[in-house]
Amino acid sequence: GAVVSQHPSWVICKSGTSVKIECRSLDFQATTMFWYRQFPKQSLMLMATSNEGSKATYEQGVEKDKFLINHASLTLSTLTVTSAHPEDSSFYICSASPGLSSYEQYFGPGTRLTVT
Amino acid sequence: QQQVKQSPQSLIVQKGGISIINCAYENTAFDYFPWYQQFPGKGPALLIAIRPDVSEKKEGRFTISFNKSAKQFSLHIMDSQPGDSATYFCAASSEGNTPLVFGKGTRLSVIA
């Protein structure tokens, strides 16, 4: 159990376009999901906390108008990278907890974004 | 300010040996300490986790040792195998449904 999926697994887009990444909890409901960004050979950097039915909470330095997060249901959160630029190329990973007070977080397989 | 310090940055272990990765934290409010394993191009997978009410937890070849007074915890991989070659991250959190604070990771290579 506790499976998190992401779609797409990889995407290539042109500079200036927008890309949407989906994160789904397949066998549990997640009131909270988290979005991370990871550069090669580095640790995970928290971008934002996504709460179902409310606005996301962004970490300092993360542009909320560029990285739009929508938590439409208890099993789906989306991250849209707007007006993407090459520096946005990265590995984006979401995670979710199976319960309001659950400590365990399960990660999706990640989405590799390349902006050309 | 890095709240979870992880060492070593990289580790090479012979097949069958013991791999040991250490983490230290500063925030005494942390009360959940998981370890994640990540293979290249994949998301992190929860390996094992511990709460501060116990000093050790073992699952198969993986053991977490926890020292609350020293604010340190470590991952021991017994009988290390080439398939264990991956990046390992320690993490910590202070309550449920809150973001994890990650260490910088350890790249483990198990050589035959």
Coordinates of N, CA and C in Angstrom, one line a residue:
Chain A
G1 N 0.8 -1.2 0.0 CA 0.0 0.0 0.0 C 0.8 1.3 0.0
A2 N 0.2 2.4 0.2 CA 0.8 3.7 0.2 C 1.6 4.0 -1.1
V3 N 0.9 4.0 -2.2 CA 1.6 4.2 -3.5 C 1.2 5.6 -4.0
V4 N 2.3 6.3 -4.4 CA 2.1 7.6 -5.0 C 2.6 7.6 -6.4
S5 N 1.8 8.1 -7.3 CA 2.2 8.1 -8.7 C 2.4 9.6 -9.2
Q6 N 3.2 9.7 -10.2 CA 3.4 11.0 -10.9 C 3.3 10.9 -12.4
H7 N 2.8 11.9 -13.0 CA 2.6 11.9 -14.4 C 2.9 13.3 -15.0
P8 N 3.7 13.5 -16.0 CA 4.4 12.4 -16.7 C 5.7 12.1 -15.9
S9 N 6.4 11.0 -16.3 CA 7.7 10.7 -15.7 C 8.8 11.5 -16.2
W10 N 8.6 12.0 -17.5 CA 9.6 12.9 -18.0 C 8.9 13.8 -19.1
V11 N 9.4 15.0 -19.2 CA 8.8 15.9 -20.2 C 9.9 16.9 -20.7
I12 N 9.8 17.2 -21.9 CA 10.7 18.2 -22.6 C 9.8 19.2 -23.1
C13 N 10.1 20.5 -22.8 CA 9.2 21.6 -23.3 C 10.1 22.7 -23.7
K14 N 9.5 23.6 -24.5 CA 10.3 24.7 -25.0 C 10.2 25.9 -24.0
S15 N 11.2 26.7 -24.0 CA 11.2 27.8 -23.1 C 10.0 28.7 -23.4
G16 N 9.4 29.1 -22.3 CA 8.2 30.0 -22.4 C 6.9 29.3 -22.3
T17 N 6.9 28.0 -22.4 CA 5.7 27.2 -22.3 C 5.5 26.8 -20.9
S18 N 4.3 26.2 -20.6 CA 3.9 25.8 -19.3 C 3.8 24.3 -19.3
V19 N 4.1 23.7 -18.1 CA 4.0 22.2 -18.0 C 3.3 21.9 -16.7
K20 N 2.4 20.9 -16.8 CA 1.7 20.5 -15.6 C 2.1 19.1 -15.2
I21 N 2.4 18.9 -13.9 CA 2.8 17.6 -13.4 C 1.7 17.2 -12.4
E22 N 1.3 16.0 -12.5 CA 0.3 15.4 -11.6 C 0.9 14.5 -10.6
C23 N 0.3 14.6 -9.4 CA 0.7 13.7 -8.3 C -0.5 13.1 -7.7
R24 N -0.6 11.8 -7.7 CA -1.8 11.1 -7.2 C -1.4 10.1 -6.1
S25 N -2.2 10.0 -5.0 CA -2.1 9.0 -4.1 C -3.1 7.9 -4.5
L26 N -2.6 6.7 -4.8 CA -3.4 5.7 -5.4 C -4.3 4.9 -4.5
D27 N -3.8 4.7 -3.3 CA -4.5 3.8 -2.4 C -4.8 4.4 -1.0
F28 N -4.7 5.7 -0.9 CA -5.0 6.4 0.3 C -5.4 7.8 0.0
Q29 N -6.0 8.5 1.0 CA -6.3 9.9 0.8 C -5.3 10.7 1.5
A30 N -4.9 11.8 0.9 CA -3.9 12.6 1.4 C -4.4 14.1 1.5
T31 N -4.6 14.6 2.7 CA -5.0 15.9 2.8 C -3.9 16.9 2.5
T32 N -2.7 16.4 2.7 CA -1.5 17.2 2.5 C -0.5 16.5 1.6
M33 N 0.0 17.2 0.6 CA 1.0 16.7 -0.3 C 2.2 17.7 -0.3
F34 N 3.3 17.2 -0.6 CA 4.5 18.1 -0.6 C 5.2 18.0 -2.0
W35 N 5.7 19.1 -2.4 CA 6.4 19.1 -3.7 C 7.9 19.5 -3.4
Y36 N 8.8 18.7 -4.0 CA 10.2 18.9 -3.8 C 10.8 19.0 -5.2
R37 N 12.0 19.6 -5.2 CA 12.8 19.8 -6.3 C 14.2 19.2 -6.0
Q38 N 14.8 18.5 -7.0 CA 16.1 17.9 -6.7 C 17.0 18.1 -7.9
F39 N 18.1 18.7 -7.6 CA 19.1 18.9 -8.7 C 20.1 17.7 -8.6
P40 N 20.8 17.4 -9.7 CA 21.7 16.2 -9.7 C 22.6 16.2 -8.5
K41 N 22.7 15.0 -7.9 CA 23.6 14.7 -6.8 C 23.4 15.7 -5.6
Q42 N 22.2 16.1 -5.5 CA 21.8 17.0 -4.3 C 20.6 16.4 -3.6
S43 N 20.4 17.0 -2.5 CA 19.3 16.5 -1.6 C 18.0 17.1 -2.2
L44 N 16.9 16.7 -1.5 CA 15.6 17.2 -1.9 C 15.4 18.6 -1.3
M45 N 14.8 19.5 -2.1 CA 14.5 20.8 -1.6 C 13.0 21.0 -1.6
L46 N 12.5 21.3 -0.4 CA 11.0 21.5 -0.3 C 10.6 22.8 -1.1
M47 N 9.6 22.7 -1.9 CA 9.1 23.8 -2.6 C 7.9 24.4 -2.0
A48 N 7.0 23.5 -1.7 CA 5.7 23.9 -1.2 C 4.9 22.8 -0.5
T49 N 4.0 23.1 0.4 CA 3.1 22.2 1.0 C 1.7 22.5 0.4
S50 N 1.1 21.4 -0.1 CA -0.1 21.5 -0.8 C -1.3 20.9 0.1
N51 N -2.2 21.8 0.4 CA -3.3 21.3 1.2 C -4.6 21.3 0.4
E52 N -5.3 20.1 0.5 CA -6.6 20.0 -0.2 C -7.6 21.0 0.2
G53 N -8.1 21.7 -0.8 CA -9.1 22.7 -0.6 C -8.6 24.1 -0.2
S54 N -7.3 24.2 -0.1 CA -6.8 25.6 0.3 C -5.6 25.9 -0.4
K55 N -5.1 27.1 -0.2 CA -3.9 27.5 -1.0 C -2.6 26.8 -0.5
A56 N -1.7 26.6 -1.4 CA -0.5 26.0 -1.0 C 0.4 27.0 -0.2
T57 N 1.3 26.4 0.6 CA 2.2 27.2 1.4 C 3.6 27.0 0.7
Y58 N 4.2 28.1 0.3 CA 5.4 28.0 -0.5 C 6.6 28.3 0.5
E59 N 7.7 27.7 0.2 CA 8.9 27.9 0.9 C 9.5 29.3 0.4
Q60 N 10.3 29.8 1.3 CA 11.0 31.1 1.0 C 11.8 30.9 -0.3
G61 N 11.7 31.9 -1.2 CA 12.5 31.8 -2.4 C 11.8 31.1 -3.6
V62 N 10.7 30.5 -3.3 CA 10.0 29.8 -4.4 C 8.9 30.7 -4.9
E63 N 8.9 31.0 -6.2 CA 7.9 31.9 -6.8 C 6.6 31.2 -6.9
K64 N 5.6 31.7 -6.2 CA 4.3 31.0 -6.3 C 3.5 31.3 -7.6
D65 N 3.9 32.4 -8.2 CA 3.2 32.7 -9.5 C 3.9 31.9 -10.6
K66 N 5.1 31.3 -10.4 CA 5.7 30.5 -11.4 C 5.4 29.0 -11.2
F67 N 5.3 28.6 -10.0 CA 5.0 27.2 -9.7 C 3.7 27.2 -9.0
L68 N 2.7 27.0 -9.9 CA 1.3 27.0 -9.4 C 0.9 25.6 -8.9
I69 N 0.4 25.5 -7.7 CA 0.0 24.3 -7.1 C -1.5 24.3 -6.8
N70 N -2.1 23.2 -7.2 CA -3.5 23.0 -7.0 C -3.8 21.6 -6.4
H71 N -4.5 21.6 -5.3 CA -4.8 20.3 -4.6 C -6.3 20.1 -4.8
A72 N -6.7 19.6 -5.9 CA -8.1 19.5 -6.3 C -8.9 18.5 -5.5
S73 N -8.3 17.5 -5.1 CA -9.0 16.4 -4.3 C -8.1 15.8 -3.3
L74 N -8.6 14.8 -2.6 CA -7.8 14.2 -1.6 C -6.8 13.2 -2.1
T75 N -6.8 13.0 -3.5 CA -5.9 12.1 -4.1 C -5.1 12.7 -5.2
L76 N -5.3 14.0 -5.4 CA -4.6 14.6 -6.6 C -4.1 16.0 -6.3
S77 N -2.8 16.2 -6.5 CA -2.2 17.6 -6.5 C -1.5 17.8 -7.8
T78 N -1.5 19.0 -8.3 CA -0.8 19.3 -9.5 C 0.1 20.5 -9.3
L79 N 1.3 20.4 -10.0 CA 2.2 21.5 -10.0 C 2.4 21.9 -11.5
T80 N 2.1 23.2 -11.7 CA 2.3 23.8 -13.1 C 3.4 24.7 -13.0
V81 N 4.4 24.4 -13.9 CA 5.5 25.3 -14.1 C 5.2 26.3 -15.2
T82 N 5.0 27.5 -14.9 CA 4.5 28.5 -15.9 C 5.7 29.2 -16.6
S83 N 5.6 29.5 -17.8 CA 6.7 30.2 -18.6 C 8.0 29.6 -18.2
A84 N 8.2 28.3 -18.5 CA 9.4 27.6 -18.1 C 10.6 28.1 -18.8
H85 N 11.7 28.1 -18.1 CA 13.0 28.5 -18.6 C 14.0 27.4 -18.3
P86 N 15.1 27.3 -19.1 CA 16.1 26.3 -18.9 C 16.5 26.0 -17.4
E87 N 16.5 27.1 -16.6 CA 16.9 27.0 -15.2 C 15.9 26.2 -14.4
D88 N 14.7 26.0 -14.9 CA 13.7 25.3 -14.3 C 13.8 23.8 -14.5
S89 N 14.7 23.4 -15.4 CA 15.0 22.0 -15.6 C 15.5 21.4 -14.3
S90 N 14.8 20.3 -13.9 CA 15.1 19.7 -12.7 C 14.3 18.4 -12.5
F91 N 14.5 17.7 -11.4 CA 13.7 16.5 -11.1 C 12.7 17.0 -10.0
Y92 N 11.4 16.8 -10.3 CA 10.3 17.3 -9.4 C 9.7 16.0 -8.8
I93 N 9.6 16.0 -7.5 CA 9.1 14.9 -6.7 C 8.0 15.3 -5.8
C94 N 6.9 14.6 -5.7 CA 5.9 14.9 -4.7 C 5.9 13.8 -3.6
S95 N 5.3 14.1 -2.5 CA 5.1 13.1 -1.5 C 3.8 13.3 -0.8
A96 N 3.3 12.3 -0.1 CA 2.0 12.4 0.6 C 2.0 11.6 1.8
S97 N 1.2 12.0 2.8 CA 1.1 11.2 4.0 C -0.3 10.6 4.1
P98 N -0.4 9.3 4.4 CA -1.7 8.6 4.5 C -2.5 8.9 5.8
G99 N -2.8 10.1 6.0 CA -3.6 10.4 7.2 C -3.2 11.7 7.8
L100 N -4.2 12.3 8.5 CA -4.0 13.6 9.1 C -2.9 13.7 10.0
S101 N -2.6 12.7 10.8 CA -1.6 12.8 11.8 C -0.4 11.8 11.5
S102 N -0.4 11.3 10.3 CA 0.6 10.3 10.0 C 1.9 10.9 9.8
Y103 N 2.9 10.2 10.3 CA 4.3 10.7 10.1 C 4.9 10.2 8.8
E104 N 4.5 9.0 8.3 CA 5.1 8.5 7.2 C 4.8 9.3 5.9
Q105 N 5.8 9.5 5.1 CA 5.6 10.2 3.8 C 6.1 9.2 2.7
Y106 N 5.3 9.1 1.7 CA 5.6 8.3 0.6 C 5.8 9.1 -0.7
F107 N 6.8 8.9 -1.4 CA 7.2 9.7 -2.5 C 6.8 9.1 -3.8
G108 N 6.5 10.0 -4.7 CA 6.2 9.5 -6.1 C 7.5 9.2 -6.8
P109 N 7.5 8.7 -8.0 CA 8.7 8.3 -8.8 C 9.4 9.5 -9.4
G110 N 8.8 10.7 -9.3 CA 9.5 11.9 -9.8 C 9.2 12.2 -11.3
T111 N 9.4 13.4 -11.6 CA 9.2 13.9 -13.0 C 10.4 14.6 -13.4
R112 N 11.0 14.2 -14.5 CA 12.2 14.9 -15.0 C 11.8 15.9 -16.0
L113 N 12.0 17.2 -15.7 CA 11.6 18.3 -16.6 C 12.9 18.8 -17.3
T114 N 12.8 18.9 -18.6 CA 13.9 19.5 -19.4 C 13.3 20.6 -20.2
V115 N 13.8 21.8 -20.0 CA 13.3 23.0 -20.8 C 14.4 23.4 -21.8
T116 N 14.0 23.4 -23.0 CA 15.0 23.7 -24.1 C 14.9 25.1 -24.6
Chain B
Q1 N 20.5 27.4 7.6 CA 21.0 26.5 8.6 C 20.5 25.1 8.4
Q2 N 21.4 24.2 8.3 CA 21.1 22.8 8.0 C 20.7 22.2 9.3
Q3 N 19.5 21.7 9.4 CA 19.0 21.1 10.7 C 19.4 19.6 10.8
V4 N 19.7 19.0 9.7 CA 20.1 17.6 9.8 C 21.4 17.4 9.0
K5 N 22.4 17.0 9.8 CA 23.7 16.9 9.2 C 24.0 15.4 8.9
Q6 N 24.4 15.0 7.7 CA 24.6 13.6 7.4 C 26.0 13.4 6.9
S7 N 26.5 12.2 7.3 CA 27.9 11.9 6.9 C 28.0 10.4 6.8
P8 N 28.9 9.9 6.0 CA 29.8 10.6 5.1 C 29.0 11.0 3.8
Q9 N 29.6 11.8 3.0 CA 29.0 12.2 1.7 C 28.9 11.0 0.8
S10 N 30.0 10.2 0.8 CA 30.0 9.0 0.0 C 30.7 7.9 0.8
L11 N 30.4 6.7 0.4 CA 30.9 5.5 1.1 C 31.0 4.3 0.2
I12 N 32.2 3.7 0.3 CA 32.4 2.5 -0.5 C 32.6 1.3 0.4
V13 N 31.8 0.3 0.2 CA 31.9 -0.9 1.1 C 32.0 -2.2 0.3
Q14 N 32.8 -3.1 0.8 CA 32.9 -4.4 0.2 C 31.6 -5.2 0.4
K15 N 31.3 -6.0 -0.6 CA 30.1 -6.9 -0.5 C 30.3 -7.7 0.7
G16 N 29.2 -7.8 1.5 CA 29.2 -8.6 2.7 C 29.5 -7.7 3.9
G17 N 30.0 -6.5 3.7 CA 30.4 -5.7 4.8 C 29.2 -4.9 5.4
I18 N 29.6 -4.1 6.4 CA 28.5 -3.3 7.1 C 28.7 -1.8 6.6
S19 N 27.6 -1.3 6.2 CA 27.6 0.1 5.8 C 27.0 0.9 6.9
I20 N 27.6 2.0 7.3 CA 27.2 2.8 8.4 C 27.1 4.3 8.0
I21 N 25.9 4.9 8.1 CA 25.7 6.3 7.7 C 25.1 7.0 9.0
N22 N 25.7 8.1 9.2 CA 25.3 8.9 10.5 C 24.6 10.2 10.2
C23 N 23.7 10.5 11.1 CA 23.0 11.8 11.0 C 22.9 12.4 12.4
A24 N 23.0 13.8 12.4 CA 22.9 14.5 13.7 C 21.9 15.6 13.4
Y25 N 21.1 15.9 14.4 CA 20.0 16.9 14.3 C 20.2 17.9 15.4
E26 N 19.6 19.1 15.2 CA 19.7 20.1 16.2 C 18.3 20.4 16.9
N27 N 17.3 20.3 16.2 CA 16.0 20.6 16.7 C 15.4 19.5 17.6
T28 N 15.4 19.8 18.9 CA 14.9 18.8 19.9 C 13.4 18.5 19.7
A29 N 12.7 19.3 18.9 CA 11.3 19.0 18.7 C 11.1 17.8 17.7
F30 N 12.1 17.5 17.0 CA 12.0 16.4 16.0 C 11.7 15.1 16.8
D31 N 10.7 14.3 16.3 CA 10.4 13.1 16.9 C 10.0 12.0 16.0
Y32 N 10.5 12.1 14.7 CA 10.3 11.1 13.7 C 11.5 11.1 12.8
F33 N 12.2 10.0 12.7 CA 13.5 9.9 11.9 C 13.5 8.8 10.9
P34 N 13.1 9.1 9.7 CA 13.1 8.1 8.6 C 14.4 8.1 7.8
W35 N 14.6 7.0 7.2 CA 15.7 6.8 6.2 C 15.1 6.5 4.9
Y36 N 15.6 7.1 3.8 CA 15.1 6.9 2.5 C 16.2 6.4 1.6
Q37 N 15.9 5.5 0.7 CA 16.8 5.0 -0.3 C 16.4 5.5 -1.7
Q38 N 17.3 6.1 -2.4 CA 17.0 6.6 -3.7 C 17.9 6.1 -4.8
F39 N 17.3 5.5 -5.8 CA 18.1 5.0 -7.0 C 18.1 6.1 -8.0
P40 N 19.1 6.2 -8.9 CA 19.1 7.3 -9.9 C 17.8 7.3 -10.7
G41 N 17.3 8.5 -10.9 CA 16.1 8.7 -11.7 C 14.8 8.2 -11.1
K42 N 14.9 7.9 -9.8 CA 13.7 7.4 -9.1 C 13.4 8.3 -7.9
G43 N 12.2 8.2 -7.4 CA 11.8 8.9 -6.2 C 12.4 8.2 -4.9
P44 N 12.5 8.9 -3.8 CA 13.0 8.2 -2.6 C 12.0 7.2 -2.1
A45 N 12.5 6.1 -1.6 CA 11.6 5.0 -1.0 C 11.9 4.9 0.5
L46 N 10.8 5.0 1.2 CA 11.0 4.8 2.7 C 11.5 3.5 3.0
L47 N 12.7 3.5 3.8 CA 13.4 2.3 4.1 C 13.0 1.8 5.5
I48 N 13.2 2.7 6.4 CA 13.0 2.3 7.8 C 12.9 3.6 8.6
A49 N 12.1 3.7 9.7 CA 12.0 4.9 10.5 C 11.9 4.5 12.0
I50 N 12.2 5.6 12.8 CA 12.3 5.3 14.2 C 11.7 6.5 14.9
R51 N 11.0 6.3 16.0 CA 10.6 7.3 16.9 C 11.5 7.4 18.1
P52 N 11.6 8.5 18.9 CA 12.6 8.6 19.9 C 12.3 7.8 21.2
D53 N 11.2 7.0 21.2 CA 10.9 6.2 22.4 C 11.7 4.9 22.4
V54 N 12.4 4.6 21.3 CA 13.2 3.4 21.3 C 14.6 3.8 20.8
S55 N 15.6 3.0 21.2 CA 17.0 3.3 20.8 C 17.5 2.5 19.6
E56 N 16.7 1.5 19.2 CA 17.1 0.7 18.0 C 15.9 0.1 17.3
K57 N 16.0 0.0 16.0 CA 14.9 -0.6 15.3 C 15.6 -1.4 14.1
K58 N 15.1 -2.6 14.0 CA 15.7 -3.5 13.0 C 14.7 -4.0 12.0
E59 N 15.0 -4.0 10.7 CA 14.1 -4.6 9.7 C 15.0 -5.2 8.7
G60 N 15.0 -6.6 8.8 CA 15.9 -7.3 7.9 C 17.4 -6.9 8.1
R61 N 18.0 -6.5 7.0 CA 19.4 -6.1 7.1 C 19.6 -4.7 7.5
F62 N 18.6 -4.0 7.7 CA 18.6 -2.5 8.0 C 18.3 -2.3 9.5
T63 N 19.2 -1.5 10.1 CA 19.0 -1.2 11.5 C 19.2 0.3 11.7
I64 N 18.3 0.9 12.5 CA 18.5 2.3 12.9 C 18.9 2.3 14.4
S65 N 20.0 3.0 14.7 CA 20.4 3.2 16.1 C 20.1 4.7 16.4
F66 N 19.5 4.9 17.6 CA 19.1 6.3 17.9 C 19.6 6.7 19.3
N67 N 20.3 7.8 19.4 CA 20.8 8.3 20.6 C 20.2 9.7 20.9
K68 N 19.2 9.7 21.7 CA 18.5 10.9 22.0 C 19.3 12.0 22.6
S69 N 20.1 11.6 23.6 CA 20.9 12.6 24.3 C 22.0 13.3 23.4
A70 N 22.5 12.5 22.5 CA 23.5 13.0 21.6 C 22.8 13.6 20.3
K71 N 21.6 13.5 20.2 CA 20.8 14.0 19.0 C 21.4 13.4 17.7
Q72 N 21.6 12.1 17.8 CA 22.2 11.4 16.6 C 21.5 10.1 16.3
F73 N 21.4 9.8 15.0 CA 20.9 8.5 14.6 C 21.7 8.0 13.4
S74 N 21.7 6.7 13.3 CA 22.5 6.1 12.2 C 21.8 4.9 11.6
L75 N 22.2 4.7 10.4 CA 21.6 3.5 9.6 C 22.8 2.5 9.4
H76 N 22.5 1.3 9.8 CA 23.5 0.2 9.6 C 22.9 -0.7 8.5
I77 N 23.6 -1.0 7.5 CA 23.2 -2.0 6.5 C 24.1 -3.2 6.7
M78 N 23.6 -4.3 7.1 CA 24.4 -5.5 7.3 C 24.5 -6.3 6.0
D79 N 25.6 -7.0 5.9 CA 25.7 -7.9 4.7 C 25.4 -7.1 3.4
S80 N 26.1 -6.0 3.3 CA 25.8 -5.1 2.2 C 26.0 -5.8 0.8
Q81 N 25.1 -5.5 -0.1 CA 25.1 -6.1 -1.4 C 25.2 -5.1 -2.5
P82 N 25.7 -5.4 -3.7 CA 25.8 -4.5 -4.8 C 24.4 -3.8 -5.1
G83 N 23.3 -4.5 -4.9 CA 22.0 -3.9 -5.1 C 21.6 -2.9 -4.1
D84 N 22.4 -2.7 -3.0 CA 22.2 -1.7 -2.1 C 22.8 -0.4 -2.5
S85 N 23.6 -0.4 -3.6 CA 24.2 0.8 -4.1 C 23.2 1.8 -4.5
A86 N 23.2 2.9 -3.8 CA 22.1 4.0 -4.0 C 22.5 5.2 -3.1
T87 N 21.7 6.2 -3.2 CA 21.9 7.3 -2.3 C 20.9 7.2 -1.1
Y88 N 21.4 7.4 0.1 CA 20.6 7.3 1.3 C 20.4 8.6 1.9
F89 N 19.2 8.9 2.3 CA 18.9 10.2 2.9 C 18.3 10.0 4.3
C90 N 18.8 10.6 5.3 CA 18.1 10.7 6.6 C 17.2 11.9 6.6
A91 N 16.3 11.9 7.4 CA 15.3 13.0 7.5 C 14.7 13.0 8.9
A92 N 14.0 14.1 9.2 CA 13.4 14.3 10.5 C 12.2 15.2 10.4
S93 N 11.3 15.0 11.3 CA 10.1 15.9 11.3 C 9.6 15.9 12.8
S94 N 8.8 17.0 13.0 CA 8.4 17.2 14.4 C 7.0 16.8 14.7
E95 N 6.2 16.6 13.7 CA 4.8 16.2 13.9 C 4.3 15.6 12.6
G96 N 3.1 15.0 12.7 CA 2.6 14.4 11.5 C 2.2 15.4 10.5
N97 N 2.2 14.9 9.2 CA 1.8 15.8 8.1 C 2.5 17.1 7.9
T98 N 3.8 17.1 8.4 CA 4.6 18.3 8.2 C 5.8 17.9 7.3
P99 N 6.4 18.9 6.6 CA 7.5 18.6 5.7 C 8.7 17.9 6.5
L100 N 9.3 17.0 5.8 CA 10.5 16.4 6.3 C 11.7 17.3 6.1
V101 N 12.7 17.3 7.0 CA 13.9 18.0 6.8 C 15.0 16.9 6.5
F102 N 15.6 17.1 5.3 CA 16.5 16.0 4.8 C 17.9 16.4 5.1
G103 N 18.7 15.3 5.3 CA 20.2 15.4 5.2 C 20.6 15.6 3.8
K104 N 21.9 15.8 3.5 CA 22.4 16.0 2.2 C 22.6 14.7 1.4
G105 N 22.5 13.6 2.0 CA 22.6 12.3 1.3 C 23.9 11.7 1.4
T106 N 23.9 10.4 1.3 CA 25.2 9.6 1.2 C 25.1 8.6 0.0
R107 N 26.1 8.7 -0.8 CA 26.1 7.8 -2.0 C 26.9 6.6 -1.6
L108 N 26.2 5.5 -1.6 CA 26.8 4.2 -1.2 C 27.1 3.4 -2.4
S109 N 28.3 2.9 -2.4 CA 28.7 2.0 -3.5 C 29.2 0.7 -2.8
V110 N 28.5 -0.4 -3.2 CA 28.9 -1.7 -2.6 C 29.6 -2.5 -3.8
I111 N 30.9 -2.8 -3.5 CA 31.7 -3.4 -4.6 C 31.9 -4.9 -4.3
A112 N 31.9 -5.7 -5.3 CA 32.1 -7.1 -5.1 C 33.6 -7.5 -4.8

